[in-house]
Structures are given as C-alpha cells and as structure tokens.
PDB file of C-alpha atoms and ligand atoms in Angstrom:
ATOM      1  CA  MET T   1      23.279 -14.946 -12.685  1.00  0.00           C
ATOM      2  CA  PRO T   2      25.240 -15.820  -9.492  1.00  0.00           C
ATOM      3  CA  GLU T   3      23.339 -17.046  -6.443  1.00  0.00           C
ATOM      4  CA  THR T   4      23.089 -14.532  -3.648  1.00  0.00           C
ATOM      5  CA  THR T   5      23.034 -15.507  -0.001  1.00  0.00           C
ATOM      6  CA  THR T   6      20.545 -12.916   1.147  1.00  0.00           C
ATOM      7  CA  ARG T   7      17.360 -12.531  -0.783  1.00  0.00           C
ATOM      8  CA  PRO T   8      15.807  -9.087  -1.004  1.00  0.00           C
ATOM      9  CA  ALA T   9      12.213  -9.207   0.151  1.00  0.00           C
ATOM     10  CA  VAL T  10       9.607  -8.085  -2.319  1.00  0.00           C
ATOM     11  CA  LEU T  11       6.344  -8.253  -0.484  1.00  0.00           C
ATOM     12  CA  ILE T  12       3.055  -7.258  -2.085  1.00  0.00           C
ATOM     13  CA  LEU T  13       0.176  -6.226   0.151  1.00  0.00           C
ATOM     14  CA  LEU T  14      -3.154  -6.840  -1.553  1.00  0.00           C
ATOM     15  CA  GLY T  15      -6.450  -5.691  -0.127  1.00  0.00           C
ATOM     16  CA  PRO T  16      -9.221  -3.120  -0.517  1.00  0.00           C
ATOM     17  CA  PRO T  17      -8.995   0.432   0.820  1.00  0.00           C
ATOM     18  CA  GLY T  18      -9.027   0.316   4.610  1.00  0.00           C
ATOM     19  CA  ALA T  19      -7.585  -3.190   4.863  1.00  0.00           C
ATOM     20  CA  GLY T  20      -4.584  -1.801   6.734  1.00  0.00           C
ATOM     21  CA  LYS T  21      -1.958  -2.036   3.994  1.00  0.00           C
ATOM     22  CA  GLY T  22      -0.417   1.363   4.738  1.00  0.00           C
ATOM     23  CA  THR T  23      -0.378   0.834   8.515  1.00  0.00           C
ATOM     24  CA  GLN T  24       1.248  -2.553   8.185  1.00  0.00           C
ATOM     25  CA  ALA T  25       3.727  -1.441   5.507  1.00  0.00           C
ATOM     26  CA  ARG T  26       4.922   1.342   7.797  1.00  0.00           C
ATOM     27  CA  MET T  27       5.386  -1.111  10.662  1.00  0.00           C
ATOM     28  CA  LEU T  28       7.335  -3.535   8.455  1.00  0.00           C
ATOM     29  CA  GLU T  29       9.471  -0.679   7.221  1.00  0.00           C
ATOM     30  CA  GLU T  30      10.440   0.173  10.796  1.00  0.00           C
ATOM     31  CA  ALA T  31      10.912  -3.413  11.915  1.00  0.00           C
ATOM     32  CA  PHE T  32      12.879  -4.731   8.952  1.00  0.00           C
ATOM     33  CA  GLY T  33      14.377  -1.691   7.218  1.00  0.00           C
ATOM     34  CA  LEU T  34      12.444  -2.456   4.065  1.00  0.00           C
ATOM     35  CA  ILE T  35      11.152   0.382   1.920  1.00  0.00           C
ATOM     36  CA  GLN T  36       7.412   1.050   1.820  1.00  0.00           C
ATOM     37  CA  LEU T  37       6.498   1.800  -1.735  1.00  0.00           C
ATOM     38  CA  SER T  38       2.967   3.158  -1.974  1.00  0.00           C
ATOM     39  CA  THR T  39       1.798   4.223  -5.413  1.00  0.00           C
ATOM     40  CA  GLY T  40      -1.019   6.160  -3.711  1.00  0.00           C
ATOM     41  CA  ASP T  41       1.576   8.211  -1.760  1.00  0.00           C
ATOM     42  CA  LEU T  42       3.689   8.711  -4.888  1.00  0.00           C
ATOM     43  CA  LEU T  43       0.616   9.859  -6.833  1.00  0.00           C
ATOM     44  CA  ARG T  44      -0.509  12.223  -4.036  1.00  0.00           C
ATOM     45  CA  ALA T  45       2.994  13.735  -4.041  1.00  0.00           C
ATOM     46  CA  ALA T  46       2.777  14.173  -7.835  1.00  0.00           C
ATOM     47  CA  VAL T  47      -0.639  15.848  -7.460  1.00  0.00           C
ATOM     48  CA  ALA T  48       0.725  18.202  -4.777  1.00  0.00           C
ATOM     49  CA  ALA T  49       3.769  19.031  -6.939  1.00  0.00           C
ATOM     50  CA  ARG T  50       1.474  19.608  -9.954  1.00  0.00           C
ATOM     51  CA  THR T  51       3.633  17.471 -12.237  1.00  0.00           C
ATOM     52  CA  PRO T  52       2.059  16.456 -15.580  1.00  0.00           C
ATOM     53  CA  ALA T  53       1.401  12.966 -14.156  1.00  0.00           C
ATOM     54  CA  GLY T  54      -0.142  14.484 -11.025  1.00  0.00           C
ATOM     55  CA  LEU T  55      -2.404  16.786 -13.015  1.00  0.00           C
ATOM     56  CA  ALA T  56      -3.596  13.859 -15.132  1.00  0.00           C
ATOM     57  CA  ALA T  57      -4.199  11.657 -12.072  1.00  0.00           C
ATOM     58  CA  LYS T  58      -5.982  14.158  -9.825  1.00  0.00           C
ATOM     59  CA  SER T  59      -9.573  13.897 -11.051  1.00  0.00           C
ATOM     60  CA  VAL T  60      -9.390  10.095 -11.385  1.00  0.00           C
ATOM     61  CA  MET T  61      -8.207   9.818  -7.778  1.00  0.00           C
ATOM     62  CA  GLU T  62     -10.901  12.169  -6.523  1.00  0.00           C
ATOM     63  CA  ALA T  63     -13.531   9.998  -8.204  1.00  0.00           C
ATOM     64  CA  GLY T  64     -12.097   6.813  -6.689  1.00  0.00           C
ATOM     65  CA  GLY T  65     -11.091   5.276 -10.023  1.00  0.00           C
ATOM     66  CA  LEU T  66      -7.767   3.790 -11.035  1.00  0.00           C
ATOM     67  CA  VAL T  67      -5.072   5.951 -12.612  1.00  0.00           C
ATOM     68  CA  SER T  68      -3.801   4.622 -15.965  1.00  0.00           C
ATOM     69  CA  ASP T  69      -1.226   1.840 -15.898  1.00  0.00           C
ATOM     70  CA  GLU T  70       1.068   4.041 -17.973  1.00  0.00           C
ATOM     71  CA  ILE T  71       1.247   6.810 -15.350  1.00  0.00           C
ATOM     72  CA  VAL T  72       1.453   4.460 -12.389  1.00  0.00           C
ATOM     73  CA  LEU T  73       4.163   2.328 -13.963  1.00  0.00           C
ATOM     74  CA  ALA T  74       6.306   5.349 -14.817  1.00  0.00           C
ATOM     75  CA  ILE T  75       6.083   6.607 -11.227  1.00  0.00           C
ATOM     76  CA  LEU T  76       6.715   3.164  -9.750  1.00  0.00           C
ATOM     77  CA  LYS T  77       9.668   2.418 -12.004  1.00  0.00           C
ATOM     78  CA  ASP T  78      11.294   5.691 -11.076  1.00  0.00           C
ATOM     79  CA  ARG T  79      11.096   4.833  -7.399  1.00  0.00           C
ATOM     80  CA  LEU T  80      11.949   1.147  -7.668  1.00  0.00           C
ATOM     81  CA  THR T  81      15.202   1.849  -9.490  1.00  0.00           C
ATOM     82  CA  GLN T  82      16.542   4.049  -6.687  1.00  0.00           C
ATOM     83  CA  PRO T  83      19.358   2.333  -4.757  1.00  0.00           C
ATOM     84  CA  ASP T  84      17.633   2.273  -1.338  1.00  0.00           C
ATOM     85  CA  THR T  85      15.142  -0.334  -2.597  1.00  0.00           C
ATOM     86  CA  ALA T  86      17.847  -2.949  -3.211  1.00  0.00           C
ATOM     87  CA  ARG T  87      17.342  -4.484   0.236  1.00  0.00           C
ATOM     88  CA  GLY T  88      13.696  -5.085  -0.368  1.00  0.00           C
ATOM     89  CA  VAL T  89      10.360  -3.366  -0.722  1.00  0.00           C
ATOM     90  CA  ILE T  90       6.833  -3.610   0.521  1.00  0.00           C
ATOM     91  CA  LEU T  91       4.489  -2.755  -2.298  1.00  0.00           C
ATOM     92  CA  ASP T  92       1.404  -1.081  -0.865  1.00  0.00           C
ATOM     93  CA  GLY T  93      -1.378  -0.472  -3.373  1.00  0.00           C
ATOM     94  CA  PHE T  94       0.539  -1.841  -6.341  1.00  0.00           C
ATOM     95  CA  PRO T  95      -0.059  -3.808  -8.519  1.00  0.00           C
ATOM     96  CA  ARG T  96      -3.764  -3.086  -8.923  1.00  0.00           C
ATOM     97  CA  THR T  97      -4.455  -4.515 -12.384  1.00  0.00           C
ATOM     98  CA  PRO T  98      -3.291  -7.640 -14.232  1.00  0.00           C
ATOM     99  CA  GLY T  99      -1.334  -5.362 -16.616  1.00  0.00           C
ATOM    100  CA  GLN T 100       0.543  -3.845 -13.662  1.00  0.00           C
ATOM    101  CA  ALA T 101       1.248  -7.320 -12.267  1.00  0.00           C
ATOM    102  CA  ARG T 102       2.812  -8.447 -15.543  1.00  0.00           C
ATOM    103  CA  ALA T 103       4.844  -5.237 -15.809  1.00  0.00           C
ATOM    104  CA  LEU T 104       6.078  -5.746 -12.250  1.00  0.00           C
ATOM    105  CA  ASP T 105       7.273  -9.254 -13.096  1.00  0.00           C
ATOM    106  CA  GLU T 106       9.339  -7.860 -15.959  1.00  0.00           C
ATOM    107  CA  LEU T 107      10.696  -4.987 -13.909  1.00  0.00           C
ATOM    108  CA  LEU T 108      11.790  -7.253 -11.052  1.00  0.00           C
ATOM    109  CA  THR T 109      13.372  -9.782 -13.376  1.00  0.00           C
ATOM    110  CA  GLY T 110      15.396  -6.930 -14.883  1.00  0.00           C
ATOM    111  CA  GLN T 111      16.585  -5.961 -11.388  1.00  0.00           C
ATOM    112  CA  GLY T 112      17.429  -9.515 -10.344  1.00  0.00           C
ATOM    113  CA  MET T 113      14.613  -9.495  -7.790  1.00  0.00           C
ATOM    114  CA  ALA T 114      11.610 -11.774  -7.338  1.00  0.00           C
ATOM    115  CA  ILE T 115       8.313 -11.641  -5.469  1.00  0.00           C
ATOM    116  CA  GLY T 116       8.706 -13.312  -2.084  1.00  0.00           C
ATOM    117  CA  ALA T 117       5.040 -13.187  -1.184  1.00  0.00           C
ATOM    118  CA  ALA T 118       1.804 -11.526  -2.218  1.00  0.00           C
ATOM    119  CA  VAL T 119      -0.269 -11.210   0.928  1.00  0.00           C
ATOM    120  CA  SER T 120      -4.017 -10.881   0.601  1.00  0.00           C
ATOM    121  CA  MET T 121      -5.442  -9.009   3.592  1.00  0.00           C
ATOM    122  CA  GLU T 122      -8.943 -10.413   3.864  1.00  0.00           C
ATOM    123  CA  VAL T 123     -11.513  -8.015   5.240  1.00  0.00           C
ATOM    124  CA  ASP T 124     -15.221  -7.425   5.443  1.00  0.00           C
ATOM    125  CA  ASP T 125     -16.292  -4.840   2.849  1.00  0.00           C
ATOM    126  CA  ALA T 126     -19.010  -3.341   5.010  1.00  0.00           C
ATOM    127  CA  ALA T 127     -16.505  -2.415   7.727  1.00  0.00           C
ATOM    128  CA  MET T 128     -14.185  -0.720   5.251  1.00  0.00           C
ATOM    129  CA  VAL T 129     -16.354   2.325   4.592  1.00  0.00           C
ATOM    130  CA  ALA T 130     -16.401   3.239   8.311  1.00  0.00           C
ATOM    131  CA  ARG T 131     -12.692   2.514   8.683  1.00  0.00           C
ATOM    132  CA  VAL T 132     -11.653   4.681   5.772  1.00  0.00           C
ATOM    133  CA  SER T 133     -14.114   7.525   6.335  1.00  0.00           C
ATOM    134  CA  GLY T 134     -12.781   8.305   9.811  1.00  0.00           C
ATOM    135  CA  ARG T 135      -9.052   8.175   9.246  1.00  0.00           C
ATOM    136  CA  PHE T 136      -6.510  10.969   9.438  1.00  0.00           C
ATOM    137  CA  THR T 137      -2.728  11.204   9.697  1.00  0.00           C
ATOM    138  CA  CYS T 138      -0.079  13.343  11.323  1.00  0.00           C
ATOM    139  CA  GLY T 139       1.069  15.900   8.771  1.00  0.00           C
ATOM    140  CA  ASP T 140       4.645  15.691  10.061  1.00  0.00           C
ATOM    141  CA  CYS T 141       5.436  11.995  10.512  1.00  0.00           C
ATOM    142  CA  GLY T 142       2.495  10.303   8.759  1.00  0.00           C
ATOM    143  CA  GLU T 143       1.328   8.307  11.809  1.00  0.00           C
ATOM    144  CA  GLY T 144      -2.229   7.094  11.205  1.00  0.00           C
ATOM    145  CA  TYR T 145      -5.234   7.805  13.448  1.00  0.00           C
ATOM    146  CA  HIS T 146      -8.990   7.279  13.364  1.00  0.00           C
ATOM    147  CA  ASP T 147     -11.950   9.250  14.757  1.00  0.00           C
ATOM    148  CA  GLN T 148     -13.439   6.129  16.320  1.00  0.00           C
ATOM    149  CA  PHE T 149     -10.713   3.537  16.626  1.00  0.00           C
ATOM    150  CA  LYS T 150      -7.457   5.364  17.372  1.00  0.00           C
ATOM    151  CA  GLN T 151      -7.447   8.934  18.660  1.00  0.00           C
ATOM    152  CA  PRO T 152      -4.110  10.505  19.711  1.00  0.00           C
ATOM    153  CA  ARG T 153      -3.534  10.035  23.475  1.00  0.00           C
ATOM    154  CA  GLU T 154      -3.522  13.811  23.904  1.00  0.00           C
ATOM    155  CA  GLU T 155      -6.106  15.521  21.735  1.00  0.00           C
ATOM    156  CA  GLY T 156      -4.524  17.340  18.783  1.00  0.00           C
ATOM    157  CA  VAL T 157      -0.990  16.065  19.458  1.00  0.00           C
ATOM    158  CA  CYS T 158       0.672  13.214  17.557  1.00  0.00           C
ATOM    159  CA  ASP T 159       1.679  10.340  19.895  1.00  0.00           C
ATOM    160  CA  LYS T 160       4.732   9.630  17.839  1.00  0.00           C
ATOM    161  CA  CYS T 161       6.365  12.962  17.004  1.00  0.00           C
ATOM    162  CA  GLY T 162       4.414  15.599  18.955  1.00  0.00           C
ATOM    163  CA  GLY T 163       3.235  17.248  15.727  1.00  0.00           C
ATOM    164  CA  THR T 164       0.000  19.209  15.878  1.00  0.00           C
ATOM    165  CA  ALA T 165      -0.982  19.379  12.207  1.00  0.00           C
ATOM    166  CA  PHE T 166      -3.183  16.555  10.979  1.00  0.00           C
ATOM    167  CA  LYS T 167      -4.536  15.867   7.528  1.00  0.00           C
ATOM    168  CA  ARG T 168      -7.285  13.862   5.865  1.00  0.00           C
ATOM    169  CA  ARG T 169      -7.185  12.460   2.363  1.00  0.00           C
ATOM    170  CA  ALA T 170      -9.589  14.072  -0.103  1.00  0.00           C
ATOM    171  CA  ASP T 171     -10.754  10.626  -1.263  1.00  0.00           C
ATOM    172  CA  ASP T 172     -11.500   9.257   2.225  1.00  0.00           C
ATOM    173  CA  ASN T 173     -15.222  10.034   2.122  1.00  0.00           C
ATOM    174  CA  ALA T 174     -18.071   7.520   2.019  1.00  0.00           C
ATOM    175  CA  GLU T 175     -19.000   8.146  -1.624  1.00  0.00           C
ATOM    176  CA  THR T 176     -15.472   7.807  -3.016  1.00  0.00           C
ATOM    177  CA  VAL T 177     -14.756   4.800  -0.819  1.00  0.00           C
ATOM    178  CA  GLU T 178     -17.652   2.939  -2.506  1.00  0.00           C
ATOM    179  CA  ALA T 179     -16.091   3.655  -5.914  1.00  0.00           C
ATOM    180  CA  ARG T 180     -12.664   2.568  -4.642  1.00  0.00           C
ATOM    181  CA  LEU T 181     -14.115  -0.692  -3.294  1.00  0.00           C
ATOM    182  CA  LYS T 182     -15.761  -1.341  -6.650  1.00  0.00           C
ATOM    183  CA  ALA T 183     -12.473  -0.660  -8.477  1.00  0.00           C
ATOM    184  CA  TYR T 184     -10.808  -3.124  -6.104  1.00  0.00           C
ATOM    185  CA  HIS T 185     -13.303  -5.903  -6.768  1.00  0.00           C
ATOM    186  CA  ASP T 186     -13.451  -5.342 -10.527  1.00  0.00           C
ATOM    187  CA  GLN T 187      -9.783  -4.818 -11.283  1.00  0.00           C
ATOM    188  CA  THR T 188      -7.551  -5.813  -8.373  1.00  0.00           C
ATOM    189  CA  ALA T 189      -9.186  -8.849  -6.744  1.00  0.00           C
ATOM    190  CA  PRO T 190      -8.303 -11.060  -9.773  1.00  0.00           C
ATOM    191  CA  LEU T 191      -4.653 -10.681  -8.729  1.00  0.00           C
ATOM    192  CA  VAL T 192      -5.313 -13.019  -5.792  1.00  0.00           C
ATOM    193  CA  ALA T 193      -5.747 -15.875  -8.277  1.00  0.00           C
ATOM    194  CA  TYR T 194      -2.795 -14.613 -10.347  1.00  0.00           C
ATOM    195  CA  TYR T 195      -0.417 -14.893  -7.393  1.00  0.00           C
ATOM    196  CA  ALA T 196      -1.983 -18.126  -6.123  1.00  0.00           C
ATOM    197  CA  ALA T 197      -1.212 -19.701  -9.503  1.00  0.00           C
ATOM    198  CA  ARG T 198       2.409 -18.603  -9.134  1.00  0.00           C
ATOM    199  CA  GLY T 199       2.702 -20.152  -5.678  1.00  0.00           C
ATOM    200  CA  VAL T 200       3.451 -16.912  -3.795  1.00  0.00           C
ATOM    201  CA  LEU T 201       0.026 -16.123  -2.322  1.00  0.00           C
ATOM    202  CA  GLN T 202      -0.422 -15.932   1.448  1.00  0.00           C
ATOM    203  CA  THR T 203      -3.512 -14.707   3.275  1.00  0.00           C
ATOM    204  CA  VAL T 204      -3.968 -12.943   6.590  1.00  0.00           C
ATOM    205  CA  ASP T 205      -7.133 -12.016   8.439  1.00  0.00           C
ATOM    206  CA  GLY T 206      -7.216  -8.240   8.065  1.00  0.00           C
ATOM    207  CA  MET T 207     -10.038  -7.905  10.603  1.00  0.00           C
ATOM    208  CA  GLY T 208      -7.736  -8.902  13.469  1.00  0.00           C
ATOM    209  CA  ALA T 209      -5.865  -6.577  15.830  1.00  0.00           C
ATOM    210  CA  ILE T 210      -3.081  -4.479  14.296  1.00  0.00           C
ATOM    211  CA  PRO T 211      -0.239  -6.068  16.376  1.00  0.00           C
ATOM    212  CA  ALA T 212      -1.464  -9.596  15.601  1.00  0.00           C
ATOM    213  CA  ILE T 213      -1.479  -8.893  11.871  1.00  0.00           C
ATOM    214  CA  ALA T 214       1.956  -7.283  12.164  1.00  0.00           C
ATOM    215  CA  GLY T 215       3.197 -10.493  13.810  1.00  0.00           C
ATOM    216  CA  GLU T 216       1.880 -12.631  10.955  1.00  0.00           C
ATOM    217  CA  LEU T 217       3.392 -10.349   8.329  1.00  0.00           C
ATOM    218  CA  GLY T 218       6.714 -10.258  10.164  1.00  0.00           C
ATOM    219  CA  ALA T 219       6.807 -14.055  10.065  1.00  0.00           C
ATOM    220  CA  ILE T 220       6.172 -13.963   6.319  1.00  0.00           C
ATOM    221  CA  VAL T 221       9.018 -11.469   5.799  1.00  0.00           C
ATOM    222  CA  LYS T 222      11.383 -13.711   7.773  1.00  0.00           C
ATOM    223  CA  GLN T 223      10.276 -16.718   5.788  1.00  0.00           C
ATOM    224  CA  VAL T 224      10.886 -15.080   2.406  1.00  0.00           C
ATOM    225  CA  THR T 225      14.212 -13.503   3.334  1.00  0.00           C
ATOM    226  CA  GLY T 226      15.597 -16.345   5.414  1.00  0.00           C
TER     227      GLY T 226
HETATM  228  P1  AMP F 301      -4.228   4.387  -2.152  1.00  0.00           P
HETATM  229  O1  AMP F 301      -3.450   5.407  -1.374  1.00  0.00           O
HETATM  230  O2  AMP F 301      -3.453   3.147  -2.437  1.00  0.00           O
HETATM  231  O3  AMP F 301      -5.587   4.113  -1.554  1.00  0.00           O
HETATM  232  O4  AMP F 301      -4.509   5.064  -3.581  1.00  0.00           O
HETATM  233  C1  AMP F 301      -5.267   6.249  -3.711  1.00  0.00           C
HETATM  234  C2  AMP F 301      -5.704   6.420  -5.155  1.00  0.00           C
HETATM  235  O5  AMP F 301      -4.544   6.520  -6.004  1.00  0.00           O
HETATM  236  C3  AMP F 301      -6.488   5.252  -5.727  1.00  0.00           C
HETATM  237  O6  AMP F 301      -7.869   5.321  -5.418  1.00  0.00           O
HETATM  238  C4  AMP F 301      -6.201   5.387  -7.208  1.00  0.00           C
HETATM  239  O7  AMP F 301      -6.970   6.440  -7.775  1.00  0.00           O
HETATM  240  C5  AMP F 301      -4.756   5.832  -7.225  1.00  0.00           C
HETATM  241  N1  AMP F 301      -3.811   4.670  -7.254  1.00  0.00           N
HETATM  242  C6  AMP F 301      -2.929   4.300  -6.285  1.00  0.00           C
HETATM  243  N2  AMP F 301      -2.223   3.228  -6.656  1.00  0.00           N
HETATM  244  C7  AMP F 301      -2.664   2.905  -7.898  1.00  0.00           C
HETATM  245  C8  AMP F 301      -2.350   1.877  -8.826  1.00  0.00           C
HETATM  246  N3  AMP F 301      -1.415   0.934  -8.536  1.00  0.00           N
HETATM  247  N4  AMP F 301      -3.014   1.848 -10.015  1.00  0.00           N
HETATM  248  C9  AMP F 301      -3.948   2.784 -10.315  1.00  0.00           C
HETATM  249  N5  AMP F 301      -4.311   3.773  -9.490  1.00  0.00           N
HETATM  250  C10 AMP F 301      -3.684   3.842  -8.291  1.00  0.00           C
END
C-alpha cells in the first residue's frame, strides 16, 4: 500500500459513563472536522426508528447492560464505511469489549486506517453517578447541560442554538448508571491494557475542567495526525 502524507486520525475515547467522552468528542469534531462516532447515539437512533436492531437493543440499554457485539458491529460498520469518515473519526463508546476491539482492528486494516491513540479518561467512579444522573441535552443541537454543573445561561433556552426543547436519556438514572459502571469495569476496562500493549494508550485526567481536557485531547489529535 502506498504511503500517504496525511494520516487520518482514529481516536478512541475510553472511560466509564459520565467521563466526558461525548462532550469531548463533540468539541474535537468542531475543532478538527473529525467525525464523532458514538455507538450509543447510533443505537438510540435505531431504537427511535424501531429497526430490528433497535428493538433488540432497547431493553438491554434500559437495564444498563451491553448490546451484543453482533448488533453493535453491524451498526458501526455501516457508519464507518460512509465516505465522510475518511478524514478521521473519534470513537465514543466503542469498542467496549475485547471482541469489539479485535473486530475494529480488522475493519480499520481493511480501510487502510490505523488507531492513532486510545485515550483513557480516568475518573472517580463515585462522582460519575451524580454527573450522569443530572445531565440533559438540547433536543435541537445536542449541546449538553447538567442540573448542577452547567445550566443554560437563560433558563429553558439553549446557549448554543436558542432551542427550547431539552431531553434526558432514559438510562441516565442512578440505578441504571450503577449497572453501566459495572459493565464498564467488567467488560471495557480490560481494553486499557489491550491498547497499552499495542503502544497506543494515552491517559488524561477526566476529573479536570472541560477546556483543560479538550486542550490535552487536541494535542493528542495533532500528534497522531501530524
Ligand atoms: P452510551 O451512549 O455510550 O453511554 O451508550 C448507551 C448504551 O448503549 C450502553 O449502556 C449500552 O447499552 C449501549 N451501547 C453503546 N455502545 C455500545 C457498545 N460499543 N457495545 C455494547 N453496547 C453499547
């Protein structure tokens, strides 16, 4: 295969629910023109559209478990083979199991892409339940907010787009968050060692301020695409 001069960035964000993966992926998307690829978003869209995959995934998601690799991989593959991802992607919430990580390696090899970095966002579990339980987003533009930590400047109006409809995820409640944290520790945390062994692991302190974390991630993107 010929050498290319610009390397597409494939950045994996690893971390439990509430670590800030979605917030940071959206910021990187805006700053670098990369595509945020969130399997959680893709699955929620499938649930809303009542596709066969969505119908199969719904109850698992509501219970805070992991959807089968088969369903997730089909959805991911569909999205990753669309032309807009050729410049690079930020994988948010994928891979989540060793099987998904191996499948991703194969998929990327087939596309002539490689993982630039897998970034582990290190956070304190106890803080995650409060973070996740209070969050909501603008129904129009997807901007994220939080009951305690980030209210819109004007009550009921999105800072970013002026939208007035907000939504909360069905699985962002204390009980489901506990199950999601457990799924993370049991099935996803081993990927930190997987990517460390491959020499692509980087870590950031996910308890820091959002702009500071964005700065660190931006530096990683520049490093892997430069
Ligand atoms: P997220 O938006 O990443 O927090 O994902 C919400 C829910 O979607 C998770 O709790 C899982 O039920 C499901 N999900 C998202 N991504 C994956 C994945 N890569 N593998 C399995 N299940 C997933």
